[in-house]
Short mmCIF file of N, CA, C and O in Angstrom, two decimals:
data_model
loop_
_atom_site.label_atom_id
_atom_site.label_comp_id
_atom_site.label_asym_id
_atom_site.label_seq_id
_atom_site.Cartn_x
_atom_site.Cartn_y
_atom_site.Cartn_z
N GLN A 1 4.39 -13.88 -11.73
CA GLN A 1 4.24 -12.63 -10.68
C GLN A 1 5.42 -11.43 -11.08
O GLN A 1 6.37 -11.74 -11.78
N VAL A 2 4.89 -10.24 -11.37
CA VAL A 2 5.70 -9.35 -11.43
C VAL A 2 5.96 -8.49 -10.15
O VAL A 2 4.87 -8.21 -9.79
N ARG A 3 6.95 -8.08 -9.88
CA ARG A 3 7.28 -7.16 -8.63
C ARG A 3 7.68 -5.71 -9.37
O ARG A 3 8.50 -5.53 -10.21
N LEU A 4 7.12 -4.64 -8.66
CA LEU A 4 7.45 -3.46 -9.19
C LEU A 4 7.70 -2.66 -7.76
O LEU A 4 7.10 -2.68 -6.88
N VAL A 5 8.91 -1.79 -8.12
CA VAL A 5 9.41 -0.98 -6.96
C VAL A 5 9.74 0.25 -7.38
O VAL A 5 10.33 0.44 -8.45
N GLU A 6 8.77 1.40 -6.77
CA GLU A 6 8.98 2.66 -7.54
C GLU A 6 9.90 3.40 -6.83
O GLU A 6 10.38 3.14 -5.41
N SER A 7 10.64 4.67 -6.84
CA SER A 7 11.46 5.39 -6.43
C SER A 7 11.63 6.78 -6.96
O SER A 7 11.00 7.07 -8.14
N GLY A 8 11.90 7.74 -6.44
CA GLY A 8 12.04 9.21 -6.97
C GLY A 8 11.03 10.34 -6.08
O GLY A 8 11.17 11.40 -6.73
N GLY A 9 10.15 9.73 -5.50
CA GLY A 9 9.30 10.71 -4.92
C GLY A 9 9.94 11.59 -3.99
O GLY A 9 10.80 11.30 -3.78
N GLY A 10 9.18 12.59 -3.49
CA GLY A 10 9.56 13.68 -2.37
C GLY A 10 8.87 14.87 -2.56
O GLY A 10 7.82 14.83 -2.78
N LEU A 11 9.45 15.73 -1.69
CA LEU A 11 8.90 17.09 -1.69
C LEU A 11 9.44 17.97 -2.42
O LEU A 11 10.72 18.53 -2.11
N VAL A 12 8.96 18.85 -3.44
CA VAL A 12 9.48 19.91 -3.99
C VAL A 12 8.35 20.94 -3.92
O VAL A 12 7.31 21.01 -3.72
N GLN A 13 8.78 22.11 -4.73
CA GLN A 13 8.25 23.33 -4.79
C GLN A 13 7.46 23.43 -6.14
O GLN A 13 7.96 22.68 -7.11
N ALA A 14 6.53 24.13 -6.15
CA ALA A 14 5.57 24.29 -7.56
C ALA A 14 6.58 24.85 -8.52
O ALA A 14 7.55 25.66 -8.25
N GLY A 15 6.57 24.42 -9.64
CA GLY A 15 7.51 24.68 -10.80
C GLY A 15 8.54 23.55 -10.77
O GLY A 15 9.15 23.77 -11.85
N ASP A 16 8.70 23.07 -9.84
CA ASP A 16 9.98 21.96 -10.02
C ASP A 16 9.76 20.62 -10.81
O ASP A 16 8.60 20.57 -11.27
N SER A 17 10.64 19.94 -10.93
CA SER A 17 10.52 18.63 -11.62
C SER A 17 10.90 17.41 -10.62
O SER A 17 11.85 17.62 -9.83
N LEU A 18 10.49 16.44 -11.09
CA LEU A 18 10.67 15.18 -10.37
C LEU A 18 10.82 13.88 -11.48
O LEU A 18 10.15 14.02 -12.48
N ARG A 19 11.59 13.18 -11.32
CA ARG A 19 11.81 12.00 -12.24
C ARG A 19 11.53 10.65 -11.26
O ARG A 19 12.29 10.40 -10.18
N LEU A 20 10.32 10.05 -11.66
CA LEU A 20 9.96 8.72 -10.88
C LEU A 20 10.46 7.57 -11.67
O LEU A 20 10.64 7.61 -13.28
N SER A 21 11.09 6.40 -11.12
CA SER A 21 11.32 5.25 -11.64
C SER A 21 10.75 4.18 -10.99
O SER A 21 10.32 4.23 -9.95
N CYS A 22 10.70 3.03 -12.10
CA CYS A 22 10.28 1.90 -11.38
C CYS A 22 10.78 0.73 -12.04
O CYS A 22 11.10 0.61 -13.39
N ALA A 23 11.24 -0.14 -11.28
CA ALA A 23 11.90 -1.28 -11.61
C ALA A 23 10.96 -2.55 -11.52
O ALA A 23 10.63 -2.86 -10.59
N ALA A 24 10.99 -3.21 -12.50
CA ALA A 24 10.34 -4.35 -12.64
C ALA A 24 11.12 -5.83 -12.76
O ALA A 24 12.10 -5.80 -13.26
N SER A 25 10.61 -6.69 -11.95
CA SER A 25 11.29 -8.03 -11.78
C SER A 25 10.22 -9.20 -11.83
O SER A 25 9.26 -9.00 -11.69
N GLY A 26 10.97 -10.35 -12.06
CA GLY A 26 9.87 -11.50 -11.91
C GLY A 26 9.73 -11.92 -13.39
O GLY A 26 10.60 -11.81 -14.35
N ASP A 27 8.36 -12.33 -13.35
CA ASP A 27 8.00 -12.65 -14.85
C ASP A 27 7.67 -11.64 -16.07
O ASP A 27 6.58 -11.30 -16.42
N THR A 28 8.76 -10.83 -16.30
CA THR A 28 8.49 -9.52 -16.90
C THR A 28 8.19 -10.01 -18.45
O THR A 28 7.74 -9.09 -19.15
N THR A 29 8.34 -11.06 -18.91
CA THR A 29 8.18 -11.23 -20.32
C THR A 29 6.77 -11.18 -20.62
O THR A 29 6.31 -11.04 -21.91
N CYS A 30 5.91 -11.46 -19.58
CA CYS A 30 4.18 -11.34 -20.09
C CYS A 30 3.99 -9.88 -20.01
O CYS A 30 2.63 -9.46 -20.23
N ILE A 31 4.85 -8.68 -19.70
CA ILE A 31 4.17 -7.72 -19.54
C ILE A 31 3.92 -6.79 -20.90
O ILE A 31 4.62 -7.07 -21.97
N SER A 32 2.46 -6.62 -21.13
CA SER A 32 2.22 -5.94 -22.31
C SER A 32 2.20 -4.16 -22.14
O SER A 32 1.71 -3.87 -23.20
N ALA A 33 1.96 -3.79 -21.16
CA ALA A 33 1.80 -2.34 -20.79
C ALA A 33 2.06 -2.30 -19.77
O ALA A 33 1.93 -2.93 -18.65
N MET A 34 2.67 -0.91 -19.44
CA MET A 34 3.26 -0.48 -18.05
C MET A 34 2.68 1.20 -17.88
O MET A 34 2.53 1.80 -18.96
N ALA A 35 2.23 1.44 -16.72
CA ALA A 35 1.57 2.74 -16.62
C ALA A 35 1.99 3.19 -14.93
O ALA A 35 2.46 2.60 -14.27
N TRP A 36 1.58 4.73 -15.01
CA TRP A 36 1.75 5.38 -13.78
C TRP A 36 0.35 5.86 -13.56
O TRP A 36 -0.35 6.25 -14.37
N TYR A 37 -0.05 5.26 -12.30
CA TYR A 37 -1.27 6.22 -11.83
C TYR A 37 -0.68 6.82 -10.59
O TYR A 37 0.36 6.84 -9.84
N ARG A 38 -1.98 7.49 -10.19
CA ARG A 38 -1.68 8.54 -8.70
C ARG A 38 -3.05 8.39 -7.96
O ARG A 38 -4.18 8.46 -8.63
N GLN A 39 -2.84 8.37 -6.97
CA GLN A 39 -4.13 8.78 -5.94
C GLN A 39 -3.71 9.71 -4.99
O GLN A 39 -2.86 9.59 -4.05
N ALA A 40 -4.61 10.87 -4.59
CA ALA A 40 -4.62 11.97 -3.85
C ALA A 40 -5.78 11.56 -2.66
O ALA A 40 -6.52 10.71 -2.80
N PRO A 41 -5.54 11.80 -1.41
CA PRO A 41 -6.52 11.82 -0.43
C PRO A 41 -7.87 12.03 -0.61
O PRO A 41 -8.05 13.23 -1.16
N GLY A 42 -8.74 11.05 -0.83
CA GLY A 42 -9.88 11.13 -1.13
C GLY A 42 -10.49 11.14 -2.51
O GLY A 42 -11.57 11.21 -2.63
N ASN A 43 -9.77 10.98 -3.22
CA ASN A 43 -9.75 10.90 -4.68
C ASN A 43 -9.61 9.33 -5.08
O ASN A 43 -9.04 8.45 -4.43
N GLU A 44 -10.33 8.97 -6.39
CA GLU A 44 -9.81 7.77 -7.02
C GLU A 44 -8.75 7.89 -7.54
O GLU A 44 -8.10 8.76 -7.77
N ARG A 45 -8.21 6.53 -7.83
CA ARG A 45 -6.65 6.28 -8.36
C ARG A 45 -7.05 6.56 -9.89
O ARG A 45 -7.95 6.23 -10.45
N GLU A 46 -6.27 7.50 -10.53
CA GLU A 46 -6.35 8.04 -11.88
C GLU A 46 -5.14 7.60 -12.74
O GLU A 46 -4.02 8.00 -12.09
N LEU A 47 -5.45 7.37 -13.86
CA LEU A 47 -4.10 7.13 -14.66
C LEU A 47 -3.42 8.44 -15.14
O LEU A 47 -4.04 9.64 -15.56
N VAL A 48 -2.02 8.36 -14.90
CA VAL A 48 -1.20 9.44 -15.45
C VAL A 48 -0.71 9.29 -16.85
O VAL A 48 -0.67 10.24 -17.68
N ALA A 49 0.01 8.09 -16.99
CA ALA A 49 0.51 7.85 -18.44
C ALA A 49 0.69 6.39 -18.35
O ALA A 49 0.97 5.70 -17.52
N GLN A 50 0.66 5.85 -19.71
CA GLN A 50 0.58 4.37 -20.03
C GLN A 50 1.56 4.48 -21.18
O GLN A 50 1.64 5.32 -22.37
N PHE A 51 2.41 3.34 -21.24
CA PHE A 51 3.20 2.76 -22.15
C PHE A 51 2.77 1.47 -22.72
O PHE A 51 3.06 0.43 -21.71
N THR A 52 2.65 1.33 -23.84
CA THR A 52 2.36 -0.10 -24.26
C THR A 52 3.65 -0.77 -25.09
O THR A 52 4.40 -0.12 -25.66
N THR A 53 3.64 -1.94 -25.11
CA THR A 53 5.05 -2.54 -25.90
C THR A 53 5.05 -2.52 -27.31
O THR A 53 5.92 -2.55 -27.95
N SER A 54 3.90 -2.01 -27.90
CA SER A 54 3.44 -1.60 -29.02
C SER A 54 4.24 -0.40 -29.56
O SER A 54 4.34 0.15 -30.62
N GLY A 55 4.31 0.50 -28.34
CA GLY A 55 4.97 1.76 -28.66
C GLY A 55 4.23 2.93 -28.49
O GLY A 55 4.53 4.17 -28.51
N SER A 56 2.66 2.78 -28.08
CA SER A 56 1.97 3.89 -28.16
C SER A 56 1.99 4.47 -26.49
O SER A 56 2.32 3.54 -25.59
N THR A 57 1.65 5.51 -26.44
CA THR A 57 1.63 6.37 -25.16
C THR A 57 -0.03 7.34 -24.85
O THR A 57 -0.30 7.39 -26.04
N ASN A 58 -0.33 6.96 -23.71
CA ASN A 58 -1.51 7.63 -23.31
C ASN A 58 -1.26 8.67 -22.15
O ASN A 58 -0.53 8.11 -21.04
N TYR A 59 -1.94 9.78 -22.04
CA TYR A 59 -1.51 10.61 -20.88
C TYR A 59 -3.04 11.11 -20.37
O TYR A 59 -3.87 10.88 -20.78
N GLY A 60 -2.89 11.18 -18.97
CA GLY A 60 -4.39 11.80 -18.33
C GLY A 60 -4.38 13.18 -18.72
O GLY A 60 -3.53 13.69 -19.17
N TYR A 61 -5.64 13.74 -18.82
CA TYR A 61 -6.01 14.81 -19.35
C TYR A 61 -5.21 16.13 -18.84
O TYR A 61 -4.84 17.10 -19.30
N PHE A 62 -5.02 15.89 -17.45
CA PHE A 62 -4.30 16.85 -16.81
C PHE A 62 -2.97 17.14 -16.98
O PHE A 62 -2.21 18.11 -16.44
N VAL A 63 -2.13 16.09 -17.50
CA VAL A 63 -0.90 16.27 -17.86
C VAL A 63 -0.52 17.38 -18.76
O VAL A 63 0.49 18.35 -18.54
N ARG A 64 -1.28 17.66 -19.84
CA ARG A 64 -1.06 18.69 -20.72
C ARG A 64 0.20 19.03 -21.09
O ARG A 64 0.99 20.21 -20.92
N GLY A 65 1.20 17.96 -21.40
CA GLY A 65 2.38 18.20 -21.97
C GLY A 65 3.48 18.33 -21.01
O GLY A 65 4.44 18.69 -21.28
N ARG A 66 3.18 18.35 -19.62
CA ARG A 66 4.23 18.51 -18.55
C ARG A 66 5.06 17.42 -18.26
O ARG A 66 6.17 17.12 -17.63
N PHE A 67 4.29 16.02 -18.45
CA PHE A 67 4.99 14.78 -17.94
C PHE A 67 5.40 13.92 -19.20
O PHE A 67 4.56 14.13 -20.19
N THR A 68 6.43 13.15 -19.10
CA THR A 68 6.69 12.27 -20.12
C THR A 68 7.20 10.76 -19.49
O THR A 68 7.70 10.83 -18.71
N ILE A 69 6.68 9.96 -20.30
CA ILE A 69 6.82 8.53 -19.72
C ILE A 69 7.72 7.76 -20.57
O ILE A 69 7.65 7.97 -21.73
N SER A 70 8.57 6.92 -20.18
CA SER A 70 9.64 6.56 -20.79
C SER A 70 10.00 5.10 -20.42
O SER A 70 9.66 4.71 -19.14
N THR A 71 10.65 4.20 -21.07
CA THR A 71 10.96 2.84 -20.56
C THR A 71 12.38 2.67 -21.05
O THR A 71 12.83 3.05 -21.95
N ASP A 72 13.03 1.59 -20.23
CA ASP A 72 14.48 1.11 -20.64
C ASP A 72 14.11 -0.36 -20.64
O ASP A 72 14.22 -1.02 -19.45
N SER A 73 13.85 -0.88 -21.63
CA SER A 73 13.53 -2.34 -21.51
C SER A 73 14.93 -3.13 -21.23
O SER A 73 14.50 -4.28 -20.81
N ALA A 74 15.82 -2.83 -21.59
CA ALA A 74 17.07 -3.74 -21.07
C ALA A 74 17.02 -3.69 -19.45
O ALA A 74 17.81 -4.82 -19.06
N LYS A 75 16.62 -2.58 -18.91
CA LYS A 75 16.65 -2.45 -17.29
C LYS A 75 15.47 -3.19 -16.85
O LYS A 75 15.18 -2.91 -15.85
N ASN A 76 14.39 -3.28 -17.76
CA ASN A 76 12.95 -3.40 -17.22
C ASN A 76 12.61 -2.42 -16.25
O ASN A 76 12.16 -2.56 -15.28
N SER A 77 12.66 -1.14 -16.83
CA SER A 77 12.51 0.02 -15.85
C SER A 77 11.47 0.91 -16.74
O SER A 77 11.29 1.06 -17.99
N LEU A 78 10.55 1.57 -16.08
CA LEU A 78 9.93 2.76 -16.30
C LEU A 78 10.20 4.01 -15.63
O LEU A 78 10.41 3.97 -14.50
N TYR A 79 10.00 5.12 -16.52
CA TYR A 79 10.20 6.34 -15.89
C TYR A 79 8.99 7.36 -16.22
O TYR A 79 8.20 7.03 -16.99
N LEU A 80 9.02 8.15 -15.18
CA LEU A 80 7.90 9.37 -15.36
C LEU A 80 8.64 10.57 -15.26
O LEU A 80 8.93 10.95 -13.87
N GLN A 81 8.96 11.48 -15.93
CA GLN A 81 9.69 12.70 -15.87
C GLN A 81 8.33 13.91 -15.76
O GLN A 81 7.43 13.88 -16.64
N MET A 82 8.60 14.46 -14.60
CA MET A 82 7.58 15.46 -14.44
C MET A 82 7.97 16.63 -14.17
O MET A 82 8.83 17.10 -13.30
N ASN A 83 7.51 17.65 -15.01
CA ASN A 83 8.10 19.15 -15.09
C ASN A 83 6.84 20.06 -14.80
O ASN A 83 5.70 19.80 -14.64
N SER A 84 6.98 21.40 -14.31
CA SER A 84 6.29 22.16 -14.14
C SER A 84 4.93 21.66 -13.16
O SER A 84 3.96 21.62 -13.40
N LEU A 85 5.73 21.18 -11.80
CA LEU A 85 4.78 20.37 -11.16
C LEU A 85 3.84 21.33 -10.28
O LEU A 85 4.34 22.69 -10.00
N LYS A 86 2.67 21.05 -10.23
CA LYS A 86 1.66 22.04 -9.45
C LYS A 86 1.21 21.45 -8.00
O LYS A 86 1.31 20.06 -7.82
N PRO A 87 0.57 22.11 -7.25
CA PRO A 87 0.51 21.55 -5.96
C PRO A 87 -0.76 20.51 -5.88
O PRO A 87 -0.99 19.18 -5.24
N GLU A 88 -1.49 20.51 -7.23
CA GLU A 88 -2.76 19.50 -7.34
C GLU A 88 -1.96 18.26 -7.83
O GLU A 88 -2.76 17.31 -7.89
N ASP A 89 -0.79 18.22 -8.20
CA ASP A 89 -0.05 16.89 -8.38
C ASP A 89 0.27 16.07 -7.32
O ASP A 89 0.68 15.06 -7.48
N THR A 90 -0.03 16.68 -6.12
CA THR A 90 0.49 15.78 -4.88
C THR A 90 -0.29 14.60 -4.80
O THR A 90 -1.55 14.64 -4.84
N ALA A 91 0.36 13.61 -4.59
CA ALA A 91 -0.50 12.33 -4.59
C ALA A 91 0.50 11.18 -4.28
O ALA A 91 1.79 11.35 -4.43
N VAL A 92 -0.02 10.08 -4.15
CA VAL A 92 0.95 8.67 -4.15
C VAL A 92 0.62 8.06 -5.65
O VAL A 92 -0.41 8.08 -6.28
N TYR A 93 2.08 8.04 -6.13
CA TYR A 93 2.39 7.64 -7.38
C TYR A 93 2.72 6.32 -7.58
O TYR A 93 3.43 5.78 -6.97
N TYR A 94 1.74 5.29 -8.27
CA TYR A 94 1.87 4.03 -8.47
C TYR A 94 2.39 3.43 -9.97
O TYR A 94 1.96 4.07 -10.83
N CYS A 95 3.41 2.72 -9.95
CA CYS A 95 3.77 1.94 -11.09
C CYS A 95 2.77 0.71 -11.26
O CYS A 95 2.61 0.18 -10.25
N SER A 96 2.34 0.39 -12.60
CA SER A 96 1.48 -0.58 -12.71
C SER A 96 2.07 -1.47 -13.88
O SER A 96 2.32 -0.77 -14.94
N ALA A 97 1.80 -2.62 -14.11
CA ALA A 97 2.03 -3.38 -15.12
C ALA A 97 0.97 -4.64 -15.67
O ALA A 97 0.44 -4.98 -14.66
N GLU A 98 0.56 -4.55 -16.79
CA GLU A 98 -0.25 -5.25 -17.26
C GLU A 98 0.51 -6.50 -18.12
O GLU A 98 1.20 -6.35 -18.70
N CYS A 99 0.01 -7.71 -17.38
CA CYS A 99 0.56 -9.00 -17.85
C CYS A 99 -0.31 -9.81 -18.71
O CYS A 99 -1.40 -10.39 -17.96
N ARG A 100 -0.08 -10.28 -19.64
CA ARG A 100 -1.00 -11.20 -20.46
C ARG A 100 -0.25 -12.40 -20.86
O ARG A 100 0.91 -12.68 -21.39
N LYS A 101 -0.86 -13.87 -20.79
CA LYS A 101 -0.51 -14.96 -21.20
C LYS A 101 -1.43 -15.64 -21.98
O LYS A 101 -2.75 -15.50 -21.68
N PRO A 102 -1.20 -16.43 -22.97
CA PRO A 102 -2.20 -17.07 -23.86
C PRO A 102 -3.33 -17.96 -22.90
O PRO A 102 -4.28 -17.88 -23.61
N GLN A 103 -2.60 -18.57 -21.70
CA GLN A 103 -3.64 -19.46 -21.23
C GLN A 103 -4.45 -18.48 -20.41
O GLN A 103 -5.58 -19.24 -19.46
N TRP A 104 -4.47 -17.16 -20.09
CA TRP A 104 -5.22 -16.36 -19.43
C TRP A 104 -6.31 -15.78 -20.02
O TRP A 104 -6.30 -15.42 -21.01
N LEU A 105 -7.58 -15.77 -19.55
CA LEU A 105 -8.63 -15.18 -20.15
C LEU A 105 -8.85 -13.78 -20.13
O LEU A 105 -9.30 -13.07 -21.17
N VAL A 106 -8.27 -13.12 -19.05
CA VAL A 106 -8.28 -11.87 -18.74
C VAL A 106 -6.63 -11.36 -18.33
O VAL A 106 -6.10 -12.30 -17.84
N PRO A 107 -6.11 -10.31 -18.80
CA PRO A 107 -4.89 -10.09 -18.14
C PRO A 107 -4.81 -9.74 -16.55
O PRO A 107 -5.80 -9.50 -15.90
N SER A 108 -3.51 -10.01 -16.08
CA SER A 108 -3.48 -9.70 -14.56
C SER A 108 -2.51 -8.30 -14.62
O SER A 108 -2.12 -7.95 -15.39
N ARG A 109 -3.04 -7.42 -13.34
CA ARG A 109 -2.43 -6.23 -13.31
C ARG A 109 -1.65 -6.23 -12.01
O ARG A 109 -2.16 -6.85 -10.81
N PHE A 110 -0.53 -5.73 -11.80
CA PHE A 110 0.55 -5.84 -10.77
C PHE A 110 0.70 -4.21 -10.39
O PHE A 110 0.92 -3.43 -11.37
N TRP A 111 0.74 -3.92 -9.03
CA TRP A 111 1.09 -2.75 -8.54
C TRP A 111 2.43 -2.59 -7.73
O TRP A 111 2.65 -3.58 -6.91
N GLY A 112 3.09 -1.54 -7.92
CA GLY A 112 4.22 -1.31 -6.84
C GLY A 112 3.45 -0.92 -5.77
O GLY A 112 2.15 -0.51 -5.45
N GLN A 113 4.30 -0.58 -4.59
CA GLN A 113 3.82 -0.03 -3.27
C GLN A 113 3.52 1.52 -3.24
O GLN A 113 2.80 1.86 -2.49
N GLY A 114 3.95 2.10 -4.19
CA GLY A 114 3.71 3.60 -4.31
C GLY A 114 4.78 4.47 -3.66
O GLY A 114 5.65 4.22 -2.89
N THR A 115 4.94 5.98 -4.33
CA THR A 115 5.99 6.60 -3.85
C THR A 115 5.29 8.15 -3.61
O THR A 115 4.65 8.42 -4.53
N GLN A 116 5.33 8.67 -2.38
CA GLN A 116 4.67 9.94 -2.35
C GLN A 116 5.36 11.25 -3.16
O GLN A 116 6.69 11.37 -2.84
N VAL A 117 4.49 11.85 -3.86
CA VAL A 117 4.95 13.08 -4.37
C VAL A 117 4.17 14.30 -3.76
O VAL A 117 2.89 14.15 -3.77
N THR A 118 4.87 15.05 -3.19
CA THR A 118 4.29 16.32 -2.34
C THR A 118 4.56 17.65 -3.03
O THR A 118 6.22 17.88 -3.21
N ILE A 119 4.09 18.37 -3.71
CA ILE A 119 4.20 19.67 -4.21
C ILE A 119 3.57 21.00 -3.26
O ILE A 119 2.60 21.22 -2.97
N SER A 120 4.56 21.83 -2.82
CA SER A 120 4.28 22.74 -2.05
C SER A 120 4.29 24.17 -2.92
O SER A 120 4.82 24.13 -4.05
N GLN A 121 3.37 24.99 -2.20
CA GLN A 121 3.39 26.27 -3.10
C GLN A 121 4.56 27.25 -3.21
O GLN A 121 5.38 27.05 -2.25
#
């Protein structure tokens, strides 16, 4: 089991910045990728940014250079630096970890409880 705890959300104005953090604990040695997702009311959960243990990163099309995902492996932490925030970025942001083990046919995905990000005009 992997436990994920997010922090750093809040209410800011359009154009401001926020930095989200995610602390992972438990069986973190199985983690092959970590990611940030978000879900706005009435919308499906969507990928914001992903970081794999091989070092590759992927971003949602809407990021357009405004967000940066990073990790601190020593602290088992994941971060999301969000700049130039827009009202449409308002959502609950979730930290996610993909866990793989040789005896598993498919990987498992774990989720944090989410942190609310609200951007005002």
